Amino acid sequence: MAFISDEQISQIRQTANLVDLVSETVQLKKNGRNFMGLCPFHSEKSPSFSVSSEKQLYYCFGCGEGGDAFKYLMKRDGLSFPEAVRQLAKRCGIAIDEAKLPPEARARIRQREGLFRANQLAISFFKAQLEKAPHVSDYLEHRHLTAETLDAFEIGYAPDGWDHLSRFLYENRVPKALAVQSGLLMENDRGGIYDRFRNRVIFPIRDSSSQVAGFGGRVLDDSRPKYLNSPETLVYHKSRILYALPLARPQIRQTACVHVVEGYVDAIALYQAGVRNVVATLGTALTEDHVRLMKGYAKEAVLVFDSDSAGINAAERSIPVFEKQKMDVRILVLPEGQDPDAFVSANGGAAFLKLAERGKPVIHFLSDISIRRHGLSVEGRLHVLDDLKGPVQAIDDGLKRSLYIRDLAERLEVDESAIRSRYEVVRPEIKKSRGETGHDPLPVDWQRKDRMEKRILSMLVQFPDIHPEMRKRETLSLFQDPEMRQLGEAILSGLEAGGKTLVDVVSQHLDPASASAVASLALSEDEWVYDGCVKLLDQFSFMRGRRRRVTGSGHRV
Ligand SMILES: [Zn+2]
């Protein structure tokens, strides 16, 4: 950590506040002295992710992930340690000396920030252009978009021509190469540079932390393509971004429900009609990252489709994704010939919500379609059973699967056990998701640890003042479990090296596995006083010492 002093690290951590950081994507509820929520790093339905505001540590009792604010950010956003430090420092307005950063980290940070800056400049350019283009304002008004909506979604206009934006970016000292990397400009075979978005209404796309990651552009007439989006860049990954999420979050949180539509125009129309818990995918099928983003706030997603078959395929493909993240999902297909935009323009937001209430669970939705297609003759019913086989098998939860099979049996008037045997498969064990990297160190298996040794370590992390007494008594040398002894030694030497608080020790002296272990010990709710600690240490020395004497393996006491 040569690039930044330990004092600065703890200053950043204190200012950043882990609870606020986690709350950006996870809904936390106060529980005793800690906060609890659904773990962002593994799939779960009941909260086992715990955050202590007092200790500035988090720990998941489900997957064993734990640590401090830096580790959280590294894990959540896939950053390196210097990048995480840099990002938190920036949020807190703490200046750090960049010259001391490792060169690769510095380059990546520069590039990311450069891209965000170019995008931010582009927004101001596109917005200013809209004001100069009354024909576009007329067009938007004709499409019933209010001034308030244009403002909320930062809608702009890219004028017709090849170099309007590029000249603006150069004037603002955005390097050519960076502007091309951002996708705002394009390069032809002869090295000529030109604007990607020309004569289009522009929709800025913000990521989950509300930074402008990319843009979407829609034509004003019938030219093709109708929609054009930024290409994938270092900061724009369409599989990880839900359009309008930062705007929709408060209402998603309030209703615990999120509507998912297929394009930004539909999302904007619903938002304007008062259905503010709405997000859009950006020309891609729903991914696990998408579901994870929603799951932080919503219990249930309602996928909204036009009444064409593309929607049916998309619904079918989304089942395993939601299953894996253990999030409830329903499907709403709009009446023939309607899309969300047209529907709310004609009927209003309240009518939409009423319709959405009748959205169907995926299996009902699919069986309806299949029954409509094949009918309920003997042959038809067999076809329906075949159609539903894959989707039913994709349901991870055994009880839920069983309930759907019963339901299907009733609808088709077929014997339940017959369906069961027809659908029987050996289900491959679904690998437990362990976050992005997939090669995390395994968490300590506390169940199998010695109760006393565990109690002593948890005392040490919860009452660090006791560490000189522990050293004096050589308590760790009496530990029988080498893993526990090693962990204890790491904490103890961290404290002795001048770690003022536990969280300093965690971030400055421990490897990720030990950091998780310490977070878990720290978040249990014991109360310690000095005398009680000393008593526990003496008791432990006495017990272990006696055992040693009995077995003749030691000379202590
Ligand atoms: Zn977890």
XYZ file of N, CA, C and O in Angstrom, residues 54-238:
740
model
N -20.882 0.102 13.491
C -19.942 0.379 14.572
C -18.533 -0.108 14.191
O -17.548 0.591 14.341
N -18.489 -1.342 13.643
C -17.174 -1.939 13.335
C -16.762 -1.720 11.897
O -15.643 -2.035 11.510
N -17.670 -1.216 11.068
C -17.371 -0.991 9.647
C -16.913 -2.266 8.942
O -15.990 -2.251 8.129
N -17.603 -3.374 9.290
C -17.299 -4.659 8.659
C -18.595 -5.306 8.193
O -19.662 -5.042 8.746
N -18.483 -6.149 7.159
C -19.655 -6.928 6.743
C -19.287 -8.400 6.737
O -18.108 -8.758 6.621
N -20.303 -9.224 6.872
C -20.077 -10.668 6.788
C -21.347 -11.354 6.341
O -22.435 -10.981 6.776
N -21.214 -12.337 5.437
C -22.390 -13.114 5.033
C -22.342 -14.477 5.690
O -21.391 -15.235 5.474
N -23.359 -14.782 6.479
C -23.397 -16.072 7.152
C -23.764 -17.191 6.192
O -23.675 -18.362 6.508
N -24.187 -16.815 4.990
C -24.517 -17.823 3.985
C -23.307 -18.276 3.187
O -23.068 -19.471 3.022
N -22.520 -17.337 2.671
C -21.424 -17.727 1.786
C -20.044 -17.419 2.356
O -19.034 -17.761 1.754
N -20.000 -16.775 3.527
C -18.715 -16.568 4.169
C -17.933 -15.384 3.652
O -16.794 -15.168 4.037
N -18.536 -14.602 2.769
C -17.846 -13.418 2.259
C -17.884 -12.323 3.328
O -18.926 -12.094 3.933
N -16.755 -11.667 3.564
C -16.758 -10.621 4.565
C -15.535 -9.738 4.471
O -14.558 -10.089 3.808
N -15.581 -8.587 5.121
C -14.439 -7.687 5.112
C -14.855 -6.255 5.345
O -15.886 -5.994 5.944
N -14.047 -5.325 4.838
C -14.327 -3.908 5.056
C -14.847 -3.260 3.777
O -15.119 -3.941 2.783
N -14.975 -1.928 3.810
C -15.565 -1.216 2.672
C -14.765 -1.420 1.384
O -15.339 -1.565 0.308
N -13.443 -1.451 1.494
C -12.638 -1.621 0.281
C -12.877 -2.989 -0.341
O -13.044 -3.130 -1.540
N -12.888 -3.992 0.515
C -13.074 -5.349 -0.005
C -14.458 -5.471 -0.640
O -14.643 -6.114 -1.679
N -15.432 -4.815 -0.010
C -16.795 -4.861 -0.535
C -16.849 -4.273 -1.949
O -17.397 -4.856 -2.874
N -16.235 -3.128 -2.106
C -16.255 -2.444 -3.395
C -15.477 -3.232 -4.457
O -15.890 -3.326 -5.613
N -14.352 -3.819 -4.042
C -13.560 -4.629 -4.968
C -14.400 -5.770 -5.505
O -14.439 -6.049 -6.699
N -15.086 -6.420 -4.571
C -15.896 -7.581 -4.920
C -17.108 -7.157 -5.762
O -17.426 -7.765 -6.768
N -17.775 -6.084 -5.335
C -19.012 -5.684 -6.006
C -18.754 -5.184 -7.420
O -19.445 -5.540 -8.362
N -17.723 -4.355 -7.578
C -17.508 -3.720 -8.880
C -16.328 -4.301 -9.638
O -15.930 -3.781 -10.677
N -15.758 -5.395 -9.110
C -14.634 -6.022 -9.797
C -13.424 -5.105 -9.915
O -12.797 -5.035 -10.964
N -13.111 -4.394 -8.826
C -11.971 -3.470 -8.868
C -10.765 -4.075 -8.158
O -10.898 -4.974 -7.342
N -9.589 -3.556 -8.481
C -8.398 -3.918 -7.723
C -8.386 -3.062 -6.450
O -9.127 -2.085 -6.357
N -7.511 -3.414 -5.499
C -7.488 -2.655 -4.260
C -7.197 -1.159 -4.485
O -7.946 -0.306 -4.001
N -6.150 -0.834 -5.272
C -5.900 0.610 -5.484
C -7.089 1.321 -6.128
O -7.387 2.469 -5.788
N -7.773 0.627 -7.024
C -8.931 1.255 -7.669
C -10.046 1.503 -6.657
O -10.707 2.539 -6.678
N -10.259 0.524 -5.772
C -11.307 0.675 -4.763
C -10.980 1.831 -3.825
O -11.849 2.642 -3.487
N -9.721 1.911 -3.416
C -9.297 3.004 -2.533
C -9.535 4.337 -3.231
O -10.108 5.271 -2.679
N -9.114 4.384 -4.484
C -9.234 5.598 -5.270
C -10.703 6.023 -5.393
O -11.067 7.172 -5.198
N -11.554 5.036 -5.670
C -12.963 5.362 -5.874
C -13.625 5.870 -4.601
O -14.360 6.849 -4.615
N -13.326 5.175 -3.485
C -13.918 5.624 -2.219
C -13.383 7.001 -1.835
O -14.119 7.860 -1.367
N -12.085 7.207 -2.066
C -11.478 8.488 -1.724
C -12.170 9.608 -2.495
O -12.494 10.660 -1.942
N -12.439 9.330 -3.749
C -13.056 10.337 -4.596
C -14.460 10.687 -4.087
O -14.844 11.852 -4.006
N -15.194 9.623 -3.720
C -16.543 9.860 -3.206
C -16.517 10.712 -1.953
O -17.449 11.448 -1.671
N -15.476 10.534 -1.142
C -15.428 11.266 0.123
C -14.732 12.603 -0.041
O -14.560 13.332 0.929
N -14.259 12.901 -1.229
C -13.548 14.157 -1.443
C -12.192 14.189 -0.767
O -11.711 15.240 -0.363
N -11.565 13.008 -0.630
C -10.227 12.970 -0.038
C -9.222 12.827 -1.183
O -9.321 11.933 -2.004
N -8.252 13.743 -1.237
C -7.288 13.706 -2.338
C -6.186 12.707 -2.023
O -5.658 12.679 -0.912
N -5.873 11.832 -2.972
C -4.715 10.963 -2.761
C -3.731 11.166 -3.908
O -4.108 11.544 -5.007
N -2.476 10.900 -3.590
C -1.420 11.177 -4.549
C -1.372 10.078 -5.605
O -0.916 8.971 -5.361
N -1.852 10.415 -6.806
C -1.954 9.405 -7.861
C -0.611 8.911 -8.351
O -0.495 7.796 -8.832
N 0.397 9.774 -8.230
C 1.707 9.412 -8.763
C 2.224 8.127 -8.117
O 3.030 7.415 -8.691
N 1.705 7.855 -6.898
C 2.217 6.677 -6.201
C 1.452 5.400 -6.528
O 1.790 4.334 -6.047
N 0.385 5.516 -7.311
C -0.377 4.308 -7.680
C 0.457 3.417 -8.593
O 1.264 3.908 -9.371
N 0.219 2.080 -8.529
C 0.891 1.215 -9.495
C 0.468 1.618 -10.915
O -0.695 1.982 -11.107
N 1.385 1.543 -11.889
C 1.109 2.069 -13.232
C -0.139 1.473 -13.901
O -0.915 2.231 -14.490
N -0.361 0.150 -13.771
C -1.541 -0.431 -14.456
C -2.822 0.120 -13.852
O -3.777 0.451 -14.560
N -2.845 0.202 -12.508
C -4.037 0.710 -11.843
C -4.286 2.149 -12.268
O -5.420 2.550 -12.542
N -3.197 2.912 -12.358
C -3.334 4.306 -12.728
C -3.916 4.422 -14.144
O -4.815 5.209 -14.404
N -3.414 3.566 -15.040
C -3.878 3.624 -16.425
C -5.360 3.286 -16.518
O -6.137 3.962 -17.206
N -5.765 2.231 -15.804
C -7.175 1.819 -15.865
C -8.088 2.892 -15.271
O -9.148 3.186 -15.804
N -7.655 3.451 -14.136
C -8.451 4.491 -13.489
C -8.600 5.691 -14.409
O -9.691 6.211 -14.624
N -7.459 6.096 -15.001
C -7.473 7.220 -15.932
C -8.463 6.969 -17.060
O -9.230 7.851 -17.449
N -8.400 5.748 -17.579
C -9.228 5.452 -18.738
C -10.712 5.466 -18.378
O -11.524 6.072 -19.074
N -11.036 4.821 -17.258
C -12.441 4.823 -16.817
C -12.939 6.245 -16.600
O -14.013 6.619 -17.058
N -12.125 7.016 -15.889
C -12.561 8.377 -15.596
C -12.655 9.210 -16.861
O -13.548 10.045 -17.003
N -11.726 8.957 -17.790
C -11.754 9.662 -19.066
C -13.037 9.364 -19.822
O -13.682 10.260 -20.385
N -13.439 8.087 -19.802
C -14.657 7.698 -20.518
C -15.887 8.353 -19.878
O -16.756 8.881 -20.570
N -15.939 8.317 -18.557
C -17.082 8.938 -17.888
C -17.121 10.452 -18.167
O -18.178 11.029 -18.362
N -15.947 11.044 -18.213
C -15.901 12.481 -18.475
C -16.379 12.790 -19.896
O -17.196 13.697 -20.110
N -15.908 12.001 -20.856
C -16.326 12.213 -22.245
C -17.850 12.065 -22.353
O -18.527 12.871 -23.003
N -18.390 11.040 -21.667
C -19.835 10.822 -21.720
C -20.597 11.983 -21.078
O -21.651 12.394 -21.562
N -20.063 12.474 -19.964
C -20.714 13.580 -19.283
C -20.721 14.833 -20.173
O -21.725 15.528 -20.284
N -19.599 15.064 -20.853
C -19.533 16.194 -21.785
C -20.553 16.012 -22.909
O -21.239 16.955 -23.314
N -20.644 14.761 -23.386
C -21.563 14.489 -24.492
C -23.008 14.785 -24.080
O -23.789 15.340 -24.854
N -23.381 14.446 -22.835
C -24.736 14.750 -22.363
C -25.004 16.249 -22.483
O -26.032 16.669 -23.019
N -24.057 17.053 -22.001
C -24.308 18.498 -22.018
C -24.427 18.975 -23.466
O -25.253 19.837 -23.776
N -23.616 18.378 -24.349
C -23.682 18.751 -25.765
C -25.058 18.391 -26.355
O -25.736 19.229 -26.959
N -25.483 17.151 -26.144
C -26.751 16.690 -26.731
C -27.938 17.494 -26.186
O -28.875 17.800 -26.917
N -27.880 17.823 -24.877
C -28.988 18.592 -24.304
C -29.055 19.990 -24.909
O -30.130 20.492 -25.235
N -27.874 20.592 -25.063
C -27.837 21.936 -25.645
C -28.347 21.899 -27.092
O -29.037 22.814 -27.542
N -28.034 20.830 -27.797
C -28.466 20.717 -29.193
C -29.986 20.597 -29.298
O -30.596 21.097 -30.234
N -30.568 19.917 -28.302
C -32.027 19.750 -28.337
C -32.710 21.121 -28.272
O -33.701 21.376 -28.957
N -32.138 21.990 -27.438
C -32.744 23.319 -27.309
C -32.667 24.127 -28.590
O -33.473 25.009 -28.835
N -31.670 23.786 -29.423
C -31.499 24.507 -30.678
C -32.266 23.867 -31.830
O -32.112 24.280 -32.977
N -33.011 22.796 -31.525
C -33.664 22.064 -32.619
C -35.170 21.954 -32.382
O -35.643 20.937 -31.886
N -35.912 23.030 -32.705
C -37.350 23.026 -32.421
C -38.095 21.857 -33.088
O -39.048 21.333 -32.509
N -37.609 21.410 -34.260
C -38.334 20.304 -34.910
C -38.263 19.032 -34.073
O -39.178 18.218 -34.064
N -37.151 18.875 -33.323
C -37.036 17.674 -32.480
C -37.926 17.822 -31.240
O -38.597 16.864 -30.822
N -37.933 19.038 -30.675
C -38.810 19.274 -29.526
C -40.262 19.017 -29.912
O -41.028 18.419 -29.142
N -40.619 19.461 -31.122
C -41.986 19.205 -31.606
C -42.261 17.710 -31.678
O -43.318 17.231 -31.266
N -41.272 17.008 -32.201
C -41.423 15.557 -32.339
C -41.640 14.904 -30.969
O -42.534 14.074 -30.794
N -40.835 15.331 -29.979
C -40.947 14.736 -28.646
C -42.280 15.102 -28.003
O -42.901 14.291 -27.311
N -42.709 16.319 -28.254
C -43.986 16.755 -27.709
C -45.124 15.947 -28.334
O -46.061 15.531 -27.668
N -44.965 15.734 -29.633
C -45.939 14.924 -30.359
C -46.021 13.509 -29.780
O -47.060 12.878 -29.776
N -44.883 13.055 -29.252
C -44.868 11.737 -28.608
C -45.237 11.839 -27.127
O -44.999 10.910 -26.343
N -45.802 12.976 -26.746
C -46.345 13.202 -25.399
C -45.317 13.196 -24.284
O -45.637 12.884 -23.141
N -44.040 13.507 -24.595
C -43.061 13.582 -23.516
C -43.066 14.988 -22.930
O -42.924 15.965 -23.656
N -43.239 15.079 -21.597
C -43.299 16.394 -20.962
C -41.888 16.933 -20.722
O -40.905 16.169 -20.748
N -41.814 18.218 -20.450
C -40.514 18.845 -20.185
C -39.863 18.196 -18.963
O -38.651 17.986 -18.915
N -40.695 17.854 -17.999
C -40.191 17.233 -16.770
C -39.528 15.886 -17.079
O -38.471 15.549 -16.541
N -40.166 15.134 -17.968
C -39.621 13.830 -18.344
C -38.305 13.983 -19.115
O -37.334 13.278 -18.837
N -38.281 14.922 -20.054
C -37.052 15.154 -20.820
C -35.907 15.473 -19.872
O -34.777 15.029 -20.045
N -36.252 16.231 -18.837
C -35.273 16.629 -17.861
C -34.796 15.446 -17.028
O -33.597 15.233 -16.848
N -35.754 14.667 -16.512
C -35.414 13.539 -15.650
C -34.529 12.537 -16.386
O -33.592 11.981 -15.822
N -34.831 12.292 -17.652
C -34.074 11.292 -18.410
C -32.933 11.916 -19.217
O -32.267 11.223 -19.965
N -32.753 13.223 -19.077
C -31.646 13.935 -19.721
C -31.623 13.717 -21.233
O -30.571 13.520 -21.837
N -32.798 13.726 -21.806
C -32.907 13.434 -23.230
C -32.319 14.577 -24.062
O -32.463 15.756 -23.723
N -31.603 14.224 -25.119
C -30.945 15.228 -25.952
C -31.106 14.914 -27.431
O -31.914 14.059 -27.812
N -30.314 15.619 -28.219
C -30.407 15.430 -29.670
C -29.003 15.481 -30.292
O -28.201 16.357 -29.963
N -28.724 14.491 -31.147
C -27.469 14.509 -31.903
C -27.787 15.054 -33.281
O -28.529 14.424 -34.031
N -27.245 16.240 -33.630
C -27.606 16.857 -34.899
C -27.091 16.057 -36.094
O -26.193 15.229 -35.957
N -27.693 16.327 -37.235
C -27.273 15.670 -38.457
C -25.906 16.233 -38.838
O -25.655 17.422 -38.691
N -25.030 15.391 -39.332
C -23.681 15.862 -39.678
C -22.656 14.905 -39.110
O -22.985 14.095 -38.246
N -21.398 15.007 -39.589
C -20.402 13.990 -39.256
C -19.474 14.383 -38.124
O -18.787 13.528 -37.565
N -19.421 15.681 -37.788
C -18.360 16.058 -36.848
C -18.789 17.073 -35.782
O -17.956 17.765 -35.222
N -20.104 17.159 -35.515
C -20.531 18.125 -34.498
C -19.990 17.758 -33.122
O -19.352 18.562 -32.457
N -20.245 16.521 -32.726
C -19.805 16.103 -31.398
C -18.276 16.014 -31.349
O -17.670 16.419 -30.365
N -17.674 15.479 -32.403
C -16.220 15.299 -32.337
C -15.525 16.652 -32.142
O -14.618 16.760 -31.318
N -15.993 17.682 -32.848
C -15.350 18.986 -32.663
C -15.526 19.471 -31.220
O -14.594 19.971 -30.596
N -16.743 19.260 -30.701
C -17.012 19.679 -29.316
C -16.093 18.946 -28.334
O -15.537 19.544 -27.412
N -15.923 17.655 -28.544
C -15.074 16.883 -27.616
C -13.617 17.334 -27.701
O -12.948 17.492 -26.679
N -13.125 17.544 -28.922
C -11.734 18.007 -29.058
C -11.551 19.367 -28.380
O -10.562 19.604 -27.700
N -12.536 20.241 -28.583
C -12.447 21.560 -27.945
C -12.340 21.438 -26.431
O -11.743 22.260 -25.765
N -12.960 20.372 -25.916
C -12.913 20.169 -24.472
C -11.788 19.223 -24.060
O -11.861 18.562 -23.023
N -10.793 19.115 -24.907
C -9.568 18.368 -24.630
C -9.810 16.884 -24.335
O -9.143 16.293 -23.499
N -10.792 16.285 -25.017
C -10.923 14.827 -24.943
C -10.029 14.264 -26.056
O -10.225 14.595 -27.219
N -9.039 13.421 -25.697
C -8.152 12.882 -26.731
C -8.934 12.034 -27.747
O -9.904 11.369 -27.381
N -8.471 12.068 -28.987
C -9.159 11.371 -30.071
C -9.350 9.885 -29.738
O -10.436 9.330 -29.879
N -8.270 9.257 -29.283
C -8.318 7.813 -29.031
C -9.381 7.488 -27.975
O -10.148 6.531 -28.111
N -9.434 8.300 -26.937
C -10.404 8.071 -25.867
C -11.830 8.257 -26.379
O -12.734 7.474 -26.057
N -12.014 9.278 -27.210
C -13.348 9.535 -27.755
C -13.817 8.361 -28.612
O -14.991 8.005 -28.608
N -12.870 7.733 -29.322
C -13.232 6.551 -30.118
C -13.539 5.375 -29.193
O -14.525 4.657 -29.376
N -12.700 5.212 -28.155
C -12.959 4.136 -27.188
C -14.337 4.269 -26.530
O -14.964 3.283 -26.209
N -14.765 5.494 -26.332
C -16.050 5.709 -25.663
C -17.216 5.296 -26.556
O -18.342 5.168 -26.094
N -16.933 5.118 -27.849
C -18.001 4.730 -28.763
C -18.791 5.918 -29.282
O -19.677 5.766 -30.117
N -18.492 7.104 -28.782
C -19.208 8.294 -29.250
C -18.772 8.636 -30.672
O -19.548 9.134 -31.480
N -17.480 8.367 -30.953
C -16.957 8.600 -32.299
C -16.566 7.261 -32.902
O -16.315 6.293 -32.188
N -16.532 7.231 -34.236
C -16.131 6.008 -34.922
C -15.003 6.325 -35.885
O -14.819 7.462 -36.306
N -14.263 5.276 -36.218
C -13.135 5.450 -37.113
C -13.391 4.612 -38.356
O -13.764 3.445 -38.252
N -13.206 5.207 -39.568
C -13.372 4.397 -40.780
C -12.033 3.798 -41.222
O -11.007 4.040 -40.589
N -12.058 3.008 -42.302
C -10.850 2.287 -42.736
C -9.680 3.219 -43.027
O -8.530 2.865 -42.886
N -10.007 4.421 -43.474
C -8.930 5.348 -43.867
C -8.483 6.224 -42.699
O -7.792 7.220 -42.896
N -8.943 5.838 -41.490
C -8.510 6.583 -40.314
C -9.323 7.845 -40.044
O -9.010 8.606 -39.137
N -10.355 8.056 -40.855
C -11.216 9.221 -40.632
C -12.104 8.991 -39.411
O -12.537 7.880 -39.163
N -12.341 10.066 -38.640
C -13.144 9.942 -37.415
C -14.469 10.675 -37.624
O -14.478 11.783 -38.170
N -15.557 10.059 -37.186
C -16.848 10.732 -37.335
C -17.796 10.375 -36.196
O -17.562 9.414 -35.456
N -18.857 11.181 -36.044
C -19.827 10.974 -34.952
C -20.641 9.700 -35.172
O -21.139 9.465 -36.267
N -20.782 8.902 -34.118
C -21.619 7.700 -34.248
C -23.097 8.071 -34.331
O -23.849 7.535 -35.134
N -23.526 8.986 -33.461
C -24.948 9.332 -33.394
C -25.207 10.574 -34.243
O -24.654 11.629 -33.968
N -26.024 10.427 -35.265
C -26.332 11.562 -36.160
C -27.839 11.620 -36.378
O -28.469 10.609 -36.676
N -28.369 12.799 -36.225
C -29.803 13.016 -36.378
C -30.638 11.989 -35.604
O -31.483 11.306 -36.152
N -30.345 11.897 -34.326
C -31.093 10.968 -33.470
C -31.451 11.636 -32.142
O -30.697 12.489 -31.657
N -32.576 11.220 -31.581
C -32.889 11.592 -30.205
C -31.975 10.758 -29.324
O -31.803 9.560 -29.554
N -31.366 11.382 -28.319
C -30.363 10.681 -27.516
C -30.860 10.412 -26.101
O -31.404 11.298 -25.437
N -30.675 9.168 -25.684
C -31.046 8.750 -24.321
C -29.782 8.330 -23.570
O -29.254 7.246 -23.830
N -29.308 9.150 -22.649
C -28.133 8.752 -21.869
C -28.465 7.537 -20.996
O -29.583 7.426 -20.484
N -27.492 6.647 -20.860
C -27.710 5.423 -20.086
C -26.794 5.450 -18.879
O -25.568 5.446 -19.023
N -27.395 5.517 -17.690
C -26.598 5.552 -16.468
C -26.511 4.158 -15.856
O -27.470 3.402 -15.917
N -25.352 3.838 -15.267
C -25.192 2.526 -14.624
C -25.772 2.558 -13.212
O -26.340 3.575 -12.794
N -25.614 1.456 -12.469
C -26.290 1.375 -11.170
C -25.733 2.392 -10.183
O -26.385 2.730 -9.208
N -24.504 2.887 -10.393
C -24.017 3.947 -9.508
C -24.273 5.321 -10.098
O -23.673 6.305 -9.681
N -25.154 5.352 -11.108
C -25.613 6.627 -11.653
C -24.562 7.358 -12.493
O -24.689 8.545 -12.736
N -23.552 6.659 -12.956
C -22.579 7.294 -13.852
C -23.011 7.055 -15.308
O -23.552 5.999 -15.624
N -22.741 8.040 -16.175
C -23.162 7.881 -17.568
C -22.242 6.889 -18.261
O -21.080 7.177 -18.540
N -22.774 5.714 -18.550
C -21.954 4.648 -19.108
C -22.033 4.606 -20.633
O -21.090 4.199 -21.295
N -23.167 5.004 -21.200
C -23.316 4.934 -22.655
C -24.553 5.701 -23.097
O -25.181 6.415 -22.302
N -24.909 5.514 -24.373
C -26.033 6.252 -24.941
C -26.862 5.361 -25.855
O -26.359 4.408 -26.435
N -28.138 5.730 -25.943
C -28.979 5.118 -26.948
C -29.486 6.225 -27.849
O -29.674 7.356 -27.400
N -29.678 5.919 -29.116
C -30.176 6.938 -30.033
C -31.306 6.381 -30.874
O -31.245 5.249 -31.340
N -32.376 7.191 -31.041
C -33.510 6.739 -31.836
C -33.696 7.703 -33.001
O -33.569 8.918 -32.829
N -33.999 7.127 -34.172
C -34.218 7.984 -35.339
C -35.532 8.740 -35.199
O -36.410 8.350 -34.424
N -35.667 9.832 -35.955
C -36.899 10.629 -35.911
C -37.857 10.215 -37.027
O -39.025 10.569 -37.016
N -37.326 9.495 -38.004
C -38.174 9.092 -39.137
C -38.147 7.574 -39.273
O -37.990 6.883 -38.285
N -38.251 7.082 -40.486
C -38.297 5.637 -40.669
C -36.948 5.027 -41.021
O -36.869 3.866 -41.414
N -35.860 5.812 -40.906
C -34.584 5.233 -41.319
C -34.143 4.122 -40.361
O -34.708 3.946 -39.273
N -33.140 3.412 -40.796
C -32.669 2.246 -40.063
C -31.217 2.431 -39.674
O -30.487 3.081 -40.399
N -30.741 1.849 -38.587
C -31.566 1.151 -37.614
C -32.368 2.145 -36.774
O -31.929 3.262 -36.571
N -33.525 1.672 -36.318
C -34.395 2.543 -35.539
C -33.704 2.947 -34.226
O -33.752 4.087 -33.818
N -33.063 1.974 -33.602
C -32.332 2.255 -32.361
C -30.861 1.927 -32.544
O -30.510 0.951 -33.204
N -30.032 2.761 -31.957
C -28.591 2.534 -32.022
C -28.039 2.784 -30.620
O -28.329 3.811 -30.024
N -27.257 1.817 -30.104
C -26.688 2.004 -28.762
C -25.179 2.107 -28.820
O -24.558 1.691 -29.795
N -24.583 2.608 -27.733
C -23.131 2.600 -27.605
C -22.635 1.164 -27.719
O -23.328 0.239 -27.295
N -21.428 0.977 -28.237
C -20.844 -0.371 -28.224
C -20.351 -0.680 -26.806
O -20.284 0.219 -25.966
N -20.016 -1.932 -26.532
C -19.451 -2.286 -25.233
C -18.120 -1.549 -25.042
O -17.291 -1.513 -25.961
N -17.937 -0.941 -23.887
C -16.668 -0.275 -23.591
C -16.219 -0.698 -22.199
O -16.890 -1.512 -21.555
N -15.136 -0.111 -21.754
C -14.654 -0.403 -20.400
C -15.720 -0.080 -19.346
O -15.745 -0.666 -18.275
N -16.610 0.871 -19.642
C -17.619 1.239 -18.646
C -19.050 0.903 -19.072
O -19.976 1.004 -18.270
N -19.242 0.490 -20.316
C -20.613 0.155 -20.748
C -20.719 -1.336 -21.061
O -20.181 -1.814 -22.059
N -21.398 -2.055 -20.157
C -21.648 -3.479 -20.378
C -23.149 -3.663 -20.336
O -23.729 -3.623 -19.255
N -23.758 -3.881 -21.490
C -25.228 -3.903 -21.485
C -25.789 -5.059 -20.657
O -26.906 -4.993 -20.178
